[in-house]
CSV table of C-alpha atoms in Angstrom, one decimal:
chain,number,residue,atom,x,y,z
C,1,UNK,CA,-3.8,15.6,-12.9
C,2,UNK,CA,-1.7,15.5,-9.4
C,3,UNK,CA,-3.1,12.2,-8.0
C,4,UNK,CA,-2.9,11.9,-4.7
C,5,UNK,CA,-1.0,14.6,-2.7
C,6,UNK,CA,0.4,14.6,1.3
C,7,UNK,CA,1.7,17.5,3.3
C,8,UNK,CA,4.1,17.7,4.9
C,9,UNK,CA,6.7,15.5,3.5
C,10,UNK,CA,8.8,15.3,6.7
C,11,UNK,CA,8.0,16.0,10.1
C,12,UNK,CA,9.9,16.0,13.8
C,13,UNK,CA,7.5,15.9,16.7
C,14,UNK,CA,8.1,16.0,20.6
C,15,UNK,CA,6.3,13.7,22.7
C,16,UNK,CA,3.0,14.5,23.3
C,17,UNK,CA,2.6,17.2,20.7
C,18,UNK,CA,-0.4,16.7,18.0
C,19,UNK,CA,-0.7,17.5,14.0
C,20,UNK,CA,-2.5,17.0,11.3
C,21,UNK,CA,-1.3,14.8,8.2
C,22,UNK,CA,-3.1,16.2,5.2
C,23,UNK,CA,-4.1,13.9,2.2
C,24,UNK,CA,-6.0,15.3,-1.1
C,25,UNK,CA,-7.0,13.5,-4.0
C,26,UNK,CA,-8.5,15.1,-7.3
C,27,UNK,CA,-9.7,11.7,-9.0
C,28,UNK,CA,-13.2,11.9,-7.4
C,29,UNK,CA,-12.4,8.6,-5.5
C,30,UNK,CA,-14.8,7.6,-2.9
C,31,UNK,CA,-12.9,5.2,-1.0
C,32,UNK,CA,-9.6,6.8,0.6
C,33,UNK,CA,-7.3,5.0,3.1
C,34,UNK,CA,-4.4,5.8,5.7
C,35,UNK,CA,-1.4,3.7,6.1
C,36,UNK,CA,1.6,3.4,8.1
C,37,UNK,CA,4.7,1.5,7.2
C,38,UNK,CA,7.6,0.3,9.8
C,39,UNK,CA,10.8,-0.6,8.3
C,40,UNK,CA,10.8,-4.0,6.8
C,41,UNK,CA,7.1,-4.4,7.3
C,42,UNK,CA,4.0,-4.4,5.2
C,43,UNK,CA,1.5,-1.6,5.3
C,44,UNK,CA,-1.0,-1.5,8.1
C,45,UNK,CA,-4.6,0.0,7.6
C,46,UNK,CA,-5.1,2.9,10.4
C,47,UNK,CA,-8.4,4.3,8.9
C,48,UNK,CA,-10.4,4.4,6.0
C,49,UNK,CA,-13.6,6.5,4.3
C,50,UNK,CA,-16.1,5.0,1.7
C,51,UNK,CA,-17.4,8.9,1.2
C,52,UNK,CA,-17.6,11.9,2.6
C,53,UNK,CA,-19.0,11.6,6.2
C,54,UNK,CA,-18.2,7.8,6.5
C,55,UNK,CA,-15.0,6.6,8.5
C,56,UNK,CA,-14.1,3.3,10.0
C,57,UNK,CA,-11.4,1.7,11.9
C,58,UNK,CA,-8.5,-0.1,10.4
C,59,UNK,CA,-6.0,-2.6,11.9
C,60,UNK,CA,-4.1,-0.1,14.2
C,61,UNK,CA,-6.6,3.0,14.9
C,62,UNK,CA,-5.1,3.7,18.3
C,63,UNK,CA,-3.7,7.0,19.0
C,64,UNK,CA,-5.2,8.2,15.6
C,65,UNK,CA,-8.5,10.1,14.3
C,66,UNK,CA,-9.9,11.0,11.3
C,67,UNK,CA,-12.5,13.0,9.2
C,68,UNK,CA,-14.2,13.1,6.0
C,69,UNK,CA,-16.2,16.3,5.1
C,70,UNK,CA,-15.3,16.6,1.4
C,71,UNK,CA,-14.6,13.9,-1.5
C,72,UNK,CA,-11.1,15.3,-1.7
C,73,UNK,CA,-9.5,15.7,1.6
C,74,UNK,CA,-9.2,12.8,4.3
C,75,UNK,CA,-6.8,14.5,7.3
C,76,UNK,CA,-5.3,12.3,9.9
C,77,UNK,CA,-4.7,13.3,13.2
C,78,UNK,CA,-2.3,12.3,15.8
C,79,UNK,CA,-3.2,13.3,19.3
C,80,UNK,CA,-0.3,13.2,22.3
C,81,UNK,CA,2.2,11.8,19.9
C,82,UNK,CA,4.3,9.0,21.1
C,83,UNK,CA,7.5,7.4,20.0
C,84,UNK,CA,5.5,4.1,18.5
C,85,UNK,CA,4.1,6.4,16.2
C,86,UNK,CA,7.7,7.1,14.4
C,87,UNK,CA,6.9,5.8,10.8
C,88,UNK,CA,5.9,6.5,7.3
C,89,UNK,CA,2.4,7.4,6.7
C,90,UNK,CA,0.8,6.6,3.3
C,91,UNK,CA,-2.3,8.1,1.8
C,92,UNK,CA,-4.2,6.2,-0.9
C,93,UNK,CA,-7.6,6.3,-2.8
C,94,UNK,CA,-9.4,4.0,-5.0
C,95,UNK,CA,-12.7,4.7,-7.1
C,96,UNK,CA,-14.5,1.5,-5.9
C,97,UNK,CA,-14.8,-1.5,-3.7
C,98,UNK,CA,-11.9,-3.6,-4.7
C,99,UNK,CA,-10.5,-1.5,-7.6
C,100,UNK,CA,-6.9,-0.1,-8.0
C,101,UNK,CA,-5.3,2.1,-5.0
C,102,UNK,CA,-3.5,5.0,-6.1
C,103,UNK,CA,-0.7,6.0,-3.1
C,104,UNK,CA,0.4,9.2,-2.2
C,105,UNK,CA,4.4,10.0,-1.9
C,106,UNK,CA,4.2,9.5,2.0
C,107,UNK,CA,5.0,11.6,5.2
C,108,UNK,CA,8.2,10.7,7.3
C,109,UNK,CA,7.2,11.1,10.9
C,110,UNK,CA,9.7,10.9,13.7
C,111,UNK,CA,8.7,11.2,17.2
C,112,UNK,CA,11.4,11.9,19.9
E,1,UNK,CA,-7.2,-13.8,9.6
E,2,UNK,CA,-5.4,-13.3,6.3
E,3,UNK,CA,-1.5,-13.3,6.4
E,4,UNK,CA,0.6,-12.2,3.5
E,5,UNK,CA,4.1,-13.7,3.3
E,6,UNK,CA,6.5,-12.6,0.5
E,7,UNK,CA,9.8,-14.7,0.5
E,8,UNK,CA,12.6,-14.1,0.3
E,9,UNK,CA,12.6,-10.6,1.7
E,10,UNK,CA,15.6,-9.4,-1.0
E,11,UNK,CA,17.2,-11.0,-3.9
E,12,UNK,CA,19.8,-9.5,-6.3
E,13,UNK,CA,19.9,-10.7,-9.8
E,14,UNK,CA,22.4,-9.8,-12.8
E,15,UNK,CA,20.8,-7.5,-15.7
E,16,UNK,CA,19.2,-9.7,-18.1
E,17,UNK,CA,18.2,-12.2,-15.9
E,18,UNK,CA,14.1,-13.1,-15.5
E,19,UNK,CA,13.0,-12.0,-12.1
E,20,UNK,CA,10.7,-14.3,-10.3
E,21,UNK,CA,8.9,-12.8,-7.3
E,22,UNK,CA,6.5,-14.8,-4.8
E,23,UNK,CA,3.6,-13.7,-2.7
E,24,UNK,CA,1.7,-16.4,-0.3
E,25,UNK,CA,-1.8,-15.9,1.1
E,26,UNK,CA,-3.4,-18.1,3.9
E,27,UNK,CA,-6.8,-17.8,3.1
E,28,UNK,CA,-7.7,-18.5,-0.5
E,29,UNK,CA,-11.2,-16.4,-0.6
E,30,UNK,CA,-9.7,-13.2,-2.0
E,31,UNK,CA,-11.4,-10.7,-4.3
E,32,UNK,CA,-8.6,-9.0,-6.0
E,33,UNK,CA,-4.5,-9.0,-5.6
E,34,UNK,CA,-2.5,-5.9,-6.5
E,35,UNK,CA,1.2,-6.0,-6.7
E,36,UNK,CA,3.1,-2.4,-6.3
E,37,UNK,CA,6.5,-1.0,-6.6
E,38,UNK,CA,8.1,1.2,-4.3
E,39,UNK,CA,11.5,3.1,-4.8
E,40,UNK,CA,13.4,4.1,-1.7
E,41,UNK,CA,11.4,7.0,0.0
E,42,UNK,CA,8.9,7.0,-2.6
E,43,UNK,CA,5.3,6.0,-2.5
E,44,UNK,CA,4.0,3.0,-4.3
E,45,UNK,CA,3.1,2.6,-7.6
E,46,UNK,CA,0.8,0.2,-8.7
E,47,UNK,CA,2.0,-2.3,-11.4
E,48,UNK,CA,-0.7,-4.9,-11.8
E,49,UNK,CA,-4.3,-5.5,-10.5
E,50,UNK,CA,-5.3,-9.4,-10.6
E,51,UNK,CA,-9.1,-9.9,-10.1
E,52,UNK,CA,-10.0,-13.2,-8.5
E,53,UNK,CA,-11.6,-14.4,-11.7
E,54,UNK,CA,-8.6,-14.1,-13.6
E,55,UNK,CA,-5.5,-16.2,-13.8
E,56,UNK,CA,-2.9,-13.7,-14.8
E,57,UNK,CA,-2.3,-10.2,-15.9
E,58,UNK,CA,0.4,-8.7,-18.5
E,59,UNK,CA,1.6,-5.5,-19.1
E,60,UNK,CA,4.9,-4.9,-21.0
E,61,UNK,CA,7.7,-7.0,-19.6
E,62,UNK,CA,5.4,-7.9,-16.3
E,63,UNK,CA,3.3,-10.7,-15.9
E,64,UNK,CA,1.3,-11.7,-12.8
E,65,UNK,CA,-0.4,-14.9,-12.2
E,66,UNK,CA,-2.8,-16.0,-9.4
E,67,UNK,CA,-3.4,-19.8,-8.1
E,68,UNK,CA,-6.2,-19.2,-5.5
E,69,UNK,CA,-6.4,-22.7,-4.8
E,70,UNK,CA,-2.8,-22.9,-3.3
E,71,UNK,CA,-2.7,-19.4,-2.1
E,72,UNK,CA,-0.1,-18.0,-4.4
E,73,UNK,CA,0.7,-15.3,-6.6
E,74,UNK,CA,3.9,-14.6,-8.8
E,75,UNK,CA,5.1,-11.7,-10.6
E,76,UNK,CA,7.5,-12.4,-13.5
E,77,UNK,CA,9.8,-9.5,-14.9
E,78,UNK,CA,11.3,-10.6,-18.1
E,79,UNK,CA,14.9,-9.3,-18.8
E,80,UNK,CA,15.8,-7.5,-15.9
E,81,UNK,CA,17.1,-3.8,-16.0
E,82,UNK,CA,18.9,-2.0,-13.1
E,83,UNK,CA,16.0,0.5,-13.2
E,84,UNK,CA,13.5,-2.5,-12.0
E,85,UNK,CA,15.8,-2.4,-8.6
E,86,UNK,CA,12.8,-1.5,-6.0
E,87,UNK,CA,10.9,-3.3,-3.5
E,88,UNK,CA,7.9,-5.1,-4.7
E,89,UNK,CA,4.7,-5.5,-2.9
E,90,UNK,CA,2.1,-7.8,-3.2
E,91,UNK,CA,-1.3,-7.1,-1.5
E,92,UNK,CA,-4.6,-9.1,-1.4
E,93,UNK,CA,-8.3,-7.9,-1.0
E,94,UNK,CA,-10.2,-10.3,1.2
E,95,UNK,CA,-13.7,-9.0,0.4
E,96,UNK,CA,-15.6,-7.1,-2.1
E,97,UNK,CA,-15.2,-3.4,-0.2
E,98,UNK,CA,-11.2,-3.2,-0.4
E,99,UNK,CA,-9.6,-3.5,2.5
E,100,UNK,CA,-5.9,-4.6,1.6
E,101,UNK,CA,-3.8,-6.6,3.5
E,102,UNK,CA,-0.2,-6.4,2.6
E,103,UNK,CA,3.3,-8.2,2.3
E,104,UNK,CA,6.4,-7.1,3.9
E,105,UNK,CA,7.8,-6.8,0.4
E,106,UNK,CA,10.9,-8.2,-1.7
E,107,UNK,CA,13.7,-5.7,-1.8
E,108,UNK,CA,15.3,-6.4,-5.9
E,109,UNK,CA,18.5,-5.6,-6.8
E,110,UNK,CA,19.3,-5.7,-10.6
E,111,UNK,CA,23.4,-5.1,-11.0
E,112,UNK,CA,24.7,-4.2,-14.5
């Protein structure tokens, strides 16, 4: 049972480039989340999904897009990367509302 | 808006001493509270989830208490070990759907 997996682990982007961060969970969880973590800060919610085909914005959605075509996958798309998007990105999932969240290992992204 | 604070930001204790980690939140109307552990360069590992109707949760050497009226949760780790060195984060869920608000974490070093 792999839990929540994320790829890639590390990535360096040039300003203006685009990329997709992949997230997959094998626990059949309906709820999935994308967070970013900046040094010395708590995690901030970017986007979330309550099921396939249903997504909504979190606290810091600007510059990102998501889609949820299956229960397992929740990719995060960065368009026109900016230095302010340099961060560590975590994907998480949970089975029901308010239940325990399970996190992936993270993607460390640098935009230069 | 819910604010979650963890003080101190860092602490160092000798091996064997009990650890006491604090988490404060401004809005007492929370649904759940979850404690996580984060090792350097890794994702978050769930330690304990406390439902709003509970006063405490225990798992091995870990005990977490919740006092909603005062807006506080405390994580106790008994007889600390060097392997307990990590950053500990708390997160509150302000409503039933599960949108976490995270604290910035307390970085713990347990010295042999």
